[in-house]
Each structure stands twice: as structure tokens, then as C-alpha cells.
PDB file of C-alpha atoms in Angstrom:
ATOM      1  CA  MET A  68       0.000   0.000   0.000  1.00  0.00           C
ATOM      2  CA  ALA A  69       2.995   2.339   0.266  1.00  0.00           C
ATOM      3  CA  ASP A  70       2.853   2.882  -3.483  1.00  0.00           C
ATOM      4  CA  ALA A  71      -0.818   3.863  -3.290  1.00  0.00           C
ATOM      5  CA  LYS A  72      -0.057   6.358  -0.523  1.00  0.00           C
ATOM      6  CA  LYS A  73       2.758   7.906  -2.546  1.00  0.00           C
ATOM      7  CA  ILE A  74       0.597   8.100  -5.683  1.00  0.00           C
ATOM      8  CA  ILE A  75      -2.267   9.742  -3.811  1.00  0.00           C
ATOM      9  CA  SER A  76       0.102  12.154  -2.026  1.00  0.00           C
ATOM     10  CA  THR A  77       1.519  13.224  -5.381  1.00  0.00           C
ATOM     11  CA  ALA A  78      -1.995  13.735  -6.753  1.00  0.00           C
ATOM     12  CA  ILE A  79      -2.898  15.897  -3.751  1.00  0.00           C
ATOM     13  CA  GLU A  80       0.115  18.132  -4.391  1.00  0.00           C
ATOM     14  CA  PHE A  81      -0.927  18.502  -8.063  1.00  0.00           C
ATOM     15  CA  GLU A  82      -4.455  19.448  -7.090  1.00  0.00           C
ATOM     16  CA  LYS A  83      -3.410  21.951  -4.415  1.00  0.00           C
ATOM     17  CA  PHE A  84      -0.990  23.654  -6.763  1.00  0.00           C
ATOM     18  CA  GLY A  85      -3.695  23.711  -9.466  1.00  0.00           C
ATOM     19  CA  ALA A  86      -6.094  25.438  -7.091  1.00  0.00           C
ATOM     20  CA  GLU A  87      -3.493  28.093  -6.255  1.00  0.00           C
ATOM     21  CA  TYR A  88      -2.670  28.521  -9.953  1.00  0.00           C
ATOM     22  CA  TYR A  89      -6.299  29.135 -10.909  1.00  0.00           C
ATOM     23  CA  LEU A  90      -6.874  31.470  -7.949  1.00  0.00           C
ATOM     24  CA  ARG A  91      -3.847  33.543  -8.949  1.00  0.00           C
ATOM     25  CA  PHE A  92      -5.038  33.596 -12.556  1.00  0.00           C
ATOM     26  CA  LYS A  93      -8.496  34.719 -11.362  1.00  0.00           C
ATOM     27  CA  ASP A  94      -6.936  37.648  -9.485  1.00  0.00           C
ATOM     28  CA  LEU A  95      -5.003  38.762 -12.552  1.00  0.00           C
ATOM     29  CA  VAL A  96      -7.894  38.949 -15.031  1.00  0.00           C
ATOM     30  CA  GLU A  97     -10.685  41.493 -15.018  1.00  0.00           C
ATOM     31  CA  GLU A  98     -13.267  39.883 -17.300  1.00  0.00           C
ATOM     32  CA  LYS A  99     -16.143  38.343 -15.340  1.00  0.00           C
ATOM     33  CA  GLU A 100     -16.201  35.272 -17.610  1.00  0.00           C
ATOM     34  CA  ALA A 101     -12.523  34.647 -16.940  1.00  0.00           C
ATOM     35  CA  LYS A 102     -12.977  35.155 -13.190  1.00  0.00           C
ATOM     36  CA  ALA A 103     -15.885  32.679 -13.181  1.00  0.00           C
ATOM     37  CA  LEU A 104     -13.884  30.108 -15.136  1.00  0.00           C
ATOM     38  CA  MET A 105     -10.774  30.378 -12.970  1.00  0.00           C
ATOM     39  CA  GLY A 106     -12.777  30.477  -9.736  1.00  0.00           C
ATOM     40  CA  GLY A 107     -14.730  27.399 -10.777  1.00  0.00           C
ATOM     41  CA  LEU A 108     -11.596  25.493 -11.736  1.00  0.00           C
ATOM     42  CA  ALA A 109      -9.905  26.462  -8.455  1.00  0.00           C
ATOM     43  CA  SER A 110     -12.933  25.253  -6.514  1.00  0.00           C
ATOM     44  CA  ASP A 111     -12.928  21.956  -8.410  1.00  0.00           C
ATOM     45  CA  GLU A 112      -9.218  21.436  -7.746  1.00  0.00           C
ATOM     46  CA  LYS A 113      -9.700  22.113  -4.017  1.00  0.00           C
ATOM     47  CA  GLU A 114     -12.500  19.538  -3.952  1.00  0.00           C
ATOM     48  CA  HIS A 115     -10.288  17.020  -5.766  1.00  0.00           C
ATOM     49  CA  ALA A 116      -7.586  17.545  -3.129  1.00  0.00           C
ATOM     50  CA  ALA A 117     -10.155  17.016  -0.359  1.00  0.00           C
ATOM     51  CA  VAL A 118     -11.394  13.775  -1.937  1.00  0.00           C
ATOM     52  CA  LEU A 119      -7.837  12.512  -2.322  1.00  0.00           C
ATOM     53  CA  THR A 120      -6.948  13.532   1.227  1.00  0.00           C
ATOM     54  CA  ARG A 121      -9.862  11.449   2.537  1.00  0.00           C
ATOM     55  CA  GLU A 122      -8.670   8.481   0.459  1.00  0.00           C
ATOM     56  CA  LEU A 123      -5.131   8.874   1.780  1.00  0.00           C
ATOM     57  CA  GLN A 124      -6.362   9.094   5.368  1.00  0.00           C
ATOM     58  CA  ALA A 125      -8.404   5.923   4.841  1.00  0.00           C
ATOM     59  CA  LEU A 126      -5.126   4.204   3.929  1.00  0.00           C
ATOM     60  CA  GLY A 127      -3.468   5.572   7.057  1.00  0.00           C
ATOM     61  CA  GLY A 128      -1.439   8.240   5.270  1.00  0.00           C
ATOM     62  CA  LYS A 129      -1.104  11.958   5.695  1.00  0.00           C
ATOM     63  CA  ALA A 130      -0.768  14.542   2.929  1.00  0.00           C
ATOM     64  CA  LYS A 131       2.261  16.798   2.748  1.00  0.00           C
ATOM     65  CA  ALA A 132       1.233  20.214   1.528  1.00  0.00           C
ATOM     66  CA  PRO A 133       3.696  22.253  -0.501  1.00  0.00           C
ATOM     67  CA  THR A 134       5.076  25.166   1.481  1.00  0.00           C
ATOM     68  CA  LYS A 135       3.826  28.691   0.768  1.00  0.00           C
ATOM     69  CA  LYS A 136       7.322  29.542  -0.489  1.00  0.00           C
ATOM     70  CA  GLU A 137       7.281  26.610  -2.955  1.00  0.00           C
ATOM     71  CA  VAL A 138       3.879  27.660  -4.262  1.00  0.00           C
ATOM     72  CA  GLU A 139       4.892  31.319  -4.601  1.00  0.00           C
ATOM     73  CA  GLU A 140       8.131  30.427  -6.376  1.00  0.00           C
ATOM     74  CA  GLY A 141       6.250  28.132  -8.759  1.00  0.00           C
ATOM     75  CA  LEU A 142       3.607  30.744  -9.524  1.00  0.00           C
ATOM     76  CA  ALA A 143       6.232  33.463  -9.995  1.00  0.00           C
ATOM     77  CA  LYS A 144       7.778  31.372 -12.775  1.00  0.00           C
ATOM     78  CA  ILE A 145       4.404  31.100 -14.514  1.00  0.00           C
ATOM     79  CA  PHE A 146       2.937  34.580 -14.439  1.00  0.00           C
ATOM     80  CA  PRO A 147       4.693  37.622 -15.909  1.00  0.00           C
ATOM     81  CA  GLU A 148       6.564  39.749 -13.401  1.00  0.00           C
ATOM     82  CA  GLY A 149       4.624  42.890 -14.309  1.00  0.00           C
ATOM     83  CA  ALA A 150       1.184  41.264 -14.036  1.00  0.00           C
ATOM     84  CA  ARG A 151      -1.056  43.162 -11.636  1.00  0.00           C
ATOM     85  CA  LYS A 152      -4.452  42.363 -10.217  1.00  0.00           C
ATOM     86  CA  GLY A 153      -7.115  42.677 -12.909  1.00  0.00           C
ATOM     87  CA  LYS A 154      -4.569  43.664 -15.556  1.00  0.00           C
ATOM     88  CA  LEU A 155      -3.399  40.476 -17.284  1.00  0.00           C
ATOM     89  CA  ALA A 156      -3.029  41.144 -21.018  1.00  0.00           C
ATOM     90  CA  VAL A 157      -4.760  38.846 -23.534  1.00  0.00           C
ATOM     91  CA  LYS A 158      -1.400  37.498 -24.759  1.00  0.00           C
ATOM     92  CA  ASP A 159      -0.458  36.661 -21.161  1.00  0.00           C
ATOM     93  CA  SER A 160      -3.860  35.060 -20.580  1.00  0.00           C
ATOM     94  CA  ILE A 161      -3.303  32.919 -23.669  1.00  0.00           C
ATOM     95  CA  SER A 162       0.095  31.812 -22.332  1.00  0.00           C
ATOM     96  CA  ALA A 163      -1.420  31.061 -18.917  1.00  0.00           C
ATOM     97  CA  ILE A 164      -4.258  29.048 -20.471  1.00  0.00           C
ATOM     98  CA  LYS A 165      -1.778  27.059 -22.544  1.00  0.00           C
ATOM     99  CA  LEU A 166       0.081  26.199 -19.359  1.00  0.00           C
ATOM    100  CA  GLY A 167      -3.235  25.252 -17.727  1.00  0.00           C
ATOM    101  CA  ILE A 168      -3.977  22.991 -20.697  1.00  0.00           C
ATOM    102  CA  ARG A 169      -0.604  21.250 -20.367  1.00  0.00           C
ATOM    103  CA  THR A 170      -1.218  20.852 -16.636  1.00  0.00           C
ATOM    104  CA  GLU A 171      -4.664  19.337 -17.181  1.00  0.00           C
ATOM    105  CA  GLU A 172      -3.231  17.002 -19.838  1.00  0.00           C
ATOM    106  CA  ARG A 173      -0.624  15.821 -17.348  1.00  0.00           C
ATOM    107  CA  SER A 174      -3.330  15.323 -14.712  1.00  0.00           C
ATOM    108  CA  VAL A 175      -5.410  13.218 -17.101  1.00  0.00           C
ATOM    109  CA  GLU A 176      -2.338  11.145 -17.947  1.00  0.00           C
ATOM    110  CA  PHE A 177      -1.390  10.788 -14.260  1.00  0.00           C
ATOM    111  CA  TYR A 178      -4.848   9.583 -13.192  1.00  0.00           C
ATOM    112  CA  SER A 179      -5.168   7.264 -16.164  1.00  0.00           C
ATOM    113  CA  LYS A 180      -1.721   5.729 -15.666  1.00  0.00           C
ATOM    114  CA  ASN A 181      -1.980   5.344 -11.896  1.00  0.00           C
ATOM    115  CA  ALA A 182      -5.603   4.235 -11.501  1.00  0.00           C
ATOM    116  CA  SER A 183      -4.719   0.529 -11.324  1.00  0.00           C
ATOM    117  CA  ALA A 184      -1.541   0.996  -9.289  1.00  0.00           C
ATOM    118  CA  ALA A 185      -3.393   2.989  -6.620  1.00  0.00           C
ATOM    119  CA  GLY A 186      -5.584   0.042  -5.654  1.00  0.00           C
ATOM    120  CA  PRO A 187      -9.191  -1.010  -6.310  1.00  0.00           C
ATOM    121  CA  GLY A 188     -10.976   1.593  -4.167  1.00  0.00           C
ATOM    122  CA  VAL A 189      -8.806   4.430  -5.395  1.00  0.00           C
ATOM    123  CA  LYS A 190      -9.141   3.306  -9.020  1.00  0.00           C
ATOM    124  CA  GLU A 191     -12.751   4.522  -9.080  1.00  0.00           C
ATOM    125  CA  VAL A 192     -11.761   7.872  -7.539  1.00  0.00           C
ATOM    126  CA  PHE A 193      -8.932   8.313 -10.050  1.00  0.00           C
ATOM    127  CA  SER A 194     -11.251   7.422 -12.937  1.00  0.00           C
ATOM    128  CA  ARG A 195     -13.769  10.038 -11.788  1.00  0.00           C
ATOM    129  CA  LEU A 196     -11.041  12.661 -11.360  1.00  0.00           C
ATOM    130  CA  GLU A 197      -9.667  11.826 -14.793  1.00  0.00           C
ATOM    131  CA  ARG A 198     -13.100  12.541 -16.326  1.00  0.00           C
ATOM    132  CA  MET A 199     -13.326  15.843 -14.445  1.00  0.00           C
ATOM    133  CA  GLU A 200      -9.820  16.866 -15.535  1.00  0.00           C
ATOM    134  CA  ARG A 201     -10.793  16.062 -19.141  1.00  0.00           C
ATOM    135  CA  GLU A 202     -13.700  18.486 -18.740  1.00  0.00           C
ATOM    136  CA  HIS A 203     -11.319  21.137 -17.354  1.00  0.00           C
ATOM    137  CA  LEU A 204      -9.130  20.541 -20.381  1.00  0.00           C
ATOM    138  CA  ARG A 205     -12.092  21.013 -22.720  1.00  0.00           C
ATOM    139  CA  LEU A 206     -13.111  24.274 -20.993  1.00  0.00           C
ATOM    140  CA  LEU A 207      -9.598  25.662 -21.225  1.00  0.00           C
ATOM    141  CA  GLN A 208      -9.245  24.659 -24.873  1.00  0.00           C
ATOM    142  CA  GLU A 209     -12.572  26.292 -25.706  1.00  0.00           C
ATOM    143  CA  ASN A 210     -11.566  29.519 -23.937  1.00  0.00           C
ATOM    144  CA  LEU A 211      -8.201  29.453 -25.683  1.00  0.00           C
ATOM    145  CA  ARG A 212      -9.951  29.295 -29.074  1.00  0.00           C
ATOM    146  CA  TYR A 213     -12.120  32.291 -28.167  1.00  0.00           C
ATOM    147  CA  LEU A 214      -9.146  34.307 -26.903  1.00  0.00           C
ATOM    148  CA  GLU A 215      -7.041  33.514 -29.947  1.00  0.00           C
ATOM    149  CA  ASP A 216      -9.902  34.258 -32.371  1.00  0.00           C
ATOM    150  CA  ASP A 217     -11.211  37.550 -31.023  1.00  0.00           C
ATOM    151  CA  GLY A 218      -9.634  38.249 -27.648  1.00  0.00           C
ATOM    152  CA  SER A 219     -12.769  37.462 -25.625  1.00  0.00           C
ATOM    153  CA  TRP A 220     -13.500  34.873 -22.962  1.00  0.00           C
ATOM    154  CA  PHE A 221     -16.092  32.155 -23.365  1.00  0.00           C
ATOM    155  CA  GLY A 222     -16.524  31.601 -19.629  1.00  0.00           C
ATOM    156  CA  TYR A 223     -17.479  28.747 -17.383  1.00  0.00           C
ATOM    157  CA  VAL A 224     -20.350  26.360 -16.829  1.00  0.00           C
ATOM    158  CA  PRO A 225     -20.026  24.417 -13.545  1.00  0.00           C
ATOM    159  CA  ILE A 226     -19.247  20.731 -13.892  1.00  0.00           C
ATOM    160  CA  LEU A 227     -22.120  18.657 -12.562  1.00  0.00           C
ATOM    161  CA  GLU A 228     -21.349  15.246 -11.193  1.00  0.00           C
ATOM    162  CA  GLY A 229     -23.783  12.523 -11.838  1.00  0.00           C
TER     163      GLY A 229
END
């Protein structure tokens, strides 16, 4: 079970960083559609981390959260130095969305690859998270198309589980 704990711990770190990434992105854009999209994605990522934390605890493990310094250093590498609250340029938003797309692609790959290795109970959780990350990917790709075509945001429709 040590492998399952390590896999889940890694997934929790991904999700927590994703939530911070989307929250930072939300603060940097001024368009309400962009704020709704980034806020929704951040909320989803926080929920994913909570689900994974419960799974890890059920296996007797404990999540290690990245330090604030690690998160800040990571985010500083992503967002332009001159970016200010509500003032992210379209070209910078496009770059940030492309990074979000690559991140979601890696999440999909991670959950898909590790579903079996994480154990039978966790396999179902990973499969569900993989589907949700695929939806995040679709939303980001759709917004990227809108931004690249005419510089506007498409927005966000909450993901309903069912």
C-alpha cells in the first residue's frame, strides 16, 4: 500500500498547486467570464484535493502540503513579473491558459496511468477525477480558441457530477 499512498500524495500536491494557480489567474484577469472560469476550476481542484486527502487518510497516510514559499516560487515562474491584479493582457492570458492545458493534460495522464496501481478503491476515484480533468481541459481549450480568435473569454459552466 505504500505505493498507493505515494501516488495519492503526489496527486494531492498537483491538485493543491492547481487550485493556487487558478486562484492567482483569477486575481489577474478582469473579465467576469474569466474570473468565473478560474474560480470554478480552483474550486474543483480544491475539492479534488479534499477527496484525495480522505482516500489517503483511509489508507493511514497523511498529505504533505507544498510550502507557501514553494507555491509562490512556482507561480512566480508562470505569471509575468509585471502582471497586476485585474490587468493580465490577452497574450499573457493565452500563455497562462496554454500552461493550464498542459497541466490538465498531465493530470489526465497521471490519473489514467496510476488508476490501477493505486488500488481497487482508489481506481474509481482516479477514474472520476480523470473525467473531471478532461472536462477542465475542454473548458480551457474552448476559452483558448475564443481568446485567440477575437480576444474574448467564453466563460465557465459548472461541472455537474452525476
